[in-house]
GROMACS .gro file of C-alpha atoms in nm:
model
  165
    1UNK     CA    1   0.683  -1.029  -2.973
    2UNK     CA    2   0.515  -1.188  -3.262
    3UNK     CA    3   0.274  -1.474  -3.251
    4UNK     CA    4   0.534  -1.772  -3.368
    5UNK     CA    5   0.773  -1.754  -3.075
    6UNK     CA    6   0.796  -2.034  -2.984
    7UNK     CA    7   0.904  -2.172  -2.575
    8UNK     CA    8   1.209  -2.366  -2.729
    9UNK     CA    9   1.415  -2.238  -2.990
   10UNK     CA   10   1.740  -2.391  -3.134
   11UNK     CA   11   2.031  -2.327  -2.996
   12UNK     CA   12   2.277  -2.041  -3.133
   13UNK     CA   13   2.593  -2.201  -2.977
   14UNK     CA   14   2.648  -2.453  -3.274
   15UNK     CA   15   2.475  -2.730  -3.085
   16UNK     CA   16   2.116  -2.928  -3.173
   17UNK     CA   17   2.020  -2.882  -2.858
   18UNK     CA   18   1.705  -2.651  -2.777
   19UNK     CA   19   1.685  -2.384  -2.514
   20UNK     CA   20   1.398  -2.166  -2.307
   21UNK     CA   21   1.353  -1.855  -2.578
   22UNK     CA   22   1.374  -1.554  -2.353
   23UNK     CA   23   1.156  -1.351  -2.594
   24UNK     CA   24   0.834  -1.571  -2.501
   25UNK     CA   25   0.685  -1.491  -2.172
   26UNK     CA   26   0.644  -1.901  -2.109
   27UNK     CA   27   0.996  -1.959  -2.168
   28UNK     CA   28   1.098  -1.656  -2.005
   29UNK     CA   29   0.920  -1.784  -1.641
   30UNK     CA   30   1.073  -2.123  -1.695
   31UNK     CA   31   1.430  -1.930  -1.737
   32UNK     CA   32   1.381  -1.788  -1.397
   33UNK     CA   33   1.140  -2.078  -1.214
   34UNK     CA   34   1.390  -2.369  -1.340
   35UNK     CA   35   1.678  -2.281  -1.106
   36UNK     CA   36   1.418  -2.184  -0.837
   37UNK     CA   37   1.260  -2.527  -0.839
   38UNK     CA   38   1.586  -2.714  -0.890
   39UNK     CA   39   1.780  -2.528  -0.580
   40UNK     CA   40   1.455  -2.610  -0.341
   41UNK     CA   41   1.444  -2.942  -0.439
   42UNK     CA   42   1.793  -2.950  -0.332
   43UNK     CA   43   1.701  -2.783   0.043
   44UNK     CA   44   1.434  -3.017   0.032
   45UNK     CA   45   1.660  -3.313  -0.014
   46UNK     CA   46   1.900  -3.199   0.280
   47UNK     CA   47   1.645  -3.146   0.560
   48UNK     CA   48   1.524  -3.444   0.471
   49UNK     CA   49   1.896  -3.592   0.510
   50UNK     CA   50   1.974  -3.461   0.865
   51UNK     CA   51   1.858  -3.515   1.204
   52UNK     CA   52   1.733  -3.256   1.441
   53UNK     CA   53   1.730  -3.208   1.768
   54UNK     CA   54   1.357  -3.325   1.786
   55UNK     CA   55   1.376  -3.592   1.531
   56UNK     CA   56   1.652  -3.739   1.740
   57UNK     CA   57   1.463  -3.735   2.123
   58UNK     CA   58   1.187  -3.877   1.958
   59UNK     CA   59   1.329  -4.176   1.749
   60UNK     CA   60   1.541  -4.291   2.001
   61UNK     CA   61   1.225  -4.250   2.306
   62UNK     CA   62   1.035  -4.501   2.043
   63UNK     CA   63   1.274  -4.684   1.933
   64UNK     CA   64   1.393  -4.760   2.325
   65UNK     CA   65   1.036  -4.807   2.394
   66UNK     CA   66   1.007  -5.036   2.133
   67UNK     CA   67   1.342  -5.232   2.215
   68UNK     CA   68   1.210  -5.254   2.575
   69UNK     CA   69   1.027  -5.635   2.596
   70UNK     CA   70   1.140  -5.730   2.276
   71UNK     CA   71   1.282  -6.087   2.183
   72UNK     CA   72   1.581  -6.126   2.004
   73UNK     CA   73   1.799  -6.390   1.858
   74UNK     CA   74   2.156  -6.293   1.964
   75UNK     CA   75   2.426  -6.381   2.184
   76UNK     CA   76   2.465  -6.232   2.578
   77UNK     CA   77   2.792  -6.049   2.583
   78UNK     CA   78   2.883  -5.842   2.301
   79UNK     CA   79   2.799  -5.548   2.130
   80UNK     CA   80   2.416  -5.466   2.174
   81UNK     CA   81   2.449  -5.118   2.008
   82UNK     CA   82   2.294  -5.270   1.649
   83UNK     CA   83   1.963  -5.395   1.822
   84UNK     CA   84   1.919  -4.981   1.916
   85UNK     CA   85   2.015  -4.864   1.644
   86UNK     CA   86   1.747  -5.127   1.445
   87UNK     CA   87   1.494  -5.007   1.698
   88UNK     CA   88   1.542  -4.671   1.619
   89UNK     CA   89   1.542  -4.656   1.264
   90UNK     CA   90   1.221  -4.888   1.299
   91UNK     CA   91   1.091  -4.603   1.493
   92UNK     CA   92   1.016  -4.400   1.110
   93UNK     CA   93   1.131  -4.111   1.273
   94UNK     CA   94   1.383  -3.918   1.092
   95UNK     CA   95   1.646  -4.027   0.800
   96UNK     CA   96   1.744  -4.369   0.798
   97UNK     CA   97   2.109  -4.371   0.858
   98UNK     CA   98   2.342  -4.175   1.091
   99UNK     CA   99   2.265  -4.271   1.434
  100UNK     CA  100   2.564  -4.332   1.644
  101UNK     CA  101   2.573  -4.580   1.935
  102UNK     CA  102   2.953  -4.603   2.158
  103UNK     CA  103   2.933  -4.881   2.399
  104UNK     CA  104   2.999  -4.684   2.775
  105UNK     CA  105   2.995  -5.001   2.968
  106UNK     CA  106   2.760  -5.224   3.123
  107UNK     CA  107   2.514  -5.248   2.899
  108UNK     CA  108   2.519  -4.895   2.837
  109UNK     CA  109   2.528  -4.714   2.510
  110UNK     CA  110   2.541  -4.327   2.413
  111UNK     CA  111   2.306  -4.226   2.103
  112UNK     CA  112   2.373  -3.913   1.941
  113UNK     CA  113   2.424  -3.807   1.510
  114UNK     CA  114   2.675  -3.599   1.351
  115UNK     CA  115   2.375  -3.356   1.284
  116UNK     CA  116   2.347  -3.263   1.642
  117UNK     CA  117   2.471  -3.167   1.984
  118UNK     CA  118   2.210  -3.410   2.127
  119UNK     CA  119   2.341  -3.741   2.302
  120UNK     CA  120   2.081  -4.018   2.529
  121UNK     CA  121   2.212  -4.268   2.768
  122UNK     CA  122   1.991  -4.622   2.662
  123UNK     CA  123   2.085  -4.905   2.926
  124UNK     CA  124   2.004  -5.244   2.765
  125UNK     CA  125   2.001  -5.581   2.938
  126UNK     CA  126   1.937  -5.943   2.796
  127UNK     CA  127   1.733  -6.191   2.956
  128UNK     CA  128   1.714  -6.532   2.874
  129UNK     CA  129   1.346  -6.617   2.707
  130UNK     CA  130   1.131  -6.851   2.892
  131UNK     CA  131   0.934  -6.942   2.623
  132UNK     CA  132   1.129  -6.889   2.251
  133UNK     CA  133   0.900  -6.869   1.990
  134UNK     CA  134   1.027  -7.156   1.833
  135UNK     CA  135   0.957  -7.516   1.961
  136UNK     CA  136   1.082  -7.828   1.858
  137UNK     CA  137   0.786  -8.107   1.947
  138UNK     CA  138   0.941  -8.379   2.154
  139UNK     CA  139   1.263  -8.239   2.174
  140UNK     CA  140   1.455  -8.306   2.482
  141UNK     CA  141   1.534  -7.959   2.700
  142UNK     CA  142   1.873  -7.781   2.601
  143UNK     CA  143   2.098  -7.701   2.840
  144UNK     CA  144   2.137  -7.302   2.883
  145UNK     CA  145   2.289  -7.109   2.658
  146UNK     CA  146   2.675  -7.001   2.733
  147UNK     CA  147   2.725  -6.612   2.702
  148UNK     CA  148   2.866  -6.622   2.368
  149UNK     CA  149   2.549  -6.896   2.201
  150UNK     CA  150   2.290  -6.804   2.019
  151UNK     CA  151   1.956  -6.805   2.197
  152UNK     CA  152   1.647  -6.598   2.273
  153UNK     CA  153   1.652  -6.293   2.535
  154UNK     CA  154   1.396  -6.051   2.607
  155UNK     CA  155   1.560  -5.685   2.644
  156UNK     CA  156   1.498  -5.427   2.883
  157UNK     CA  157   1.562  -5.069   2.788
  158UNK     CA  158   1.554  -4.734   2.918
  159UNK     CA  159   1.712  -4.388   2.812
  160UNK     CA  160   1.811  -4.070   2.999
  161UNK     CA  161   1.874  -3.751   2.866
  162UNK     CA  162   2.285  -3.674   2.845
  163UNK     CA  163   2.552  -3.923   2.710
  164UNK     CA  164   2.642  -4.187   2.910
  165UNK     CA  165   2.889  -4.172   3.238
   0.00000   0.00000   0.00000
């Protein structure tokens, strides 16, 4: 090798662009670290994509836990299966998207991911708040919300392990 290889060298293919020169032992590594690096990047990127087993039971154990005695502004009946899946993702644990929640009934809802075999029953039931945290001096006393108002509720959650019957 002489002393004026250089790392980059012009390319031979008719193009300006520059490549690794193989006959310099610094451009020679990056020939053979480049795809290394690029290809665990990649693995990188896709564990950090997908849910596990663990990752799952313990986002949705905090994110229930945090769900349980929380106030929310929403109506009575309906779909609660957003204000879990919120609470989960709030949680921090695991990637940010792909939790599933089906609506079993009764306040019921079965959490799993397509990323596992994994499923929780979380139970969730809406009282009406005593105290809302906002308050209108002097204003006169509502009457109570109907099912489908807005208003403030406190949940109350709980999981089990299994999907839901």
């Amino acid at each position: 090798m002489d002393d004026d290889e250089h790392v980059l060298v012009r390319s031979r293919w008719g193009t300006s662009r520059y490549v690794y020169n193989h006959r310099n032992p610094v451009g020679l590594a990056l020939i053979v670290l480049t795809p290394l690096l690029a290809l665990g990047a990649l693995i990188g990127m896709r564990a950090e994509s997908t849910w596990s087993e663990g990752e799952l039971r313990d986002a949705v154990h905090a994110g229930i836990q945090r769900l349980d005695g929380g106030r929310h502004y929403t109506v009575l009946e309906g779909d609660h299966g957003g204000l879990i899946t919120e609470a989960i993702r709030r949680s921090g644990i695991g990637p940010e998207y792909g939790v599933e929640t089906r609506e079993a009934g009764a306040g019921r809802y079965t959490v799993s991911t397509a990323d596992t075999t994994a499923s929780y029953c979380a139970h969730i039931t809406l009282t009406l708040d005593e105290e809302p945290p906002v308050v209108f001096p002097d204003a006169a006393d509502l009457p109570p919300p109907g099912p489908d108002m807005l208003a403030f509720y406190v949940s109350h959650a709980t999981v089990g392990d299994g999907p839901c019957p």
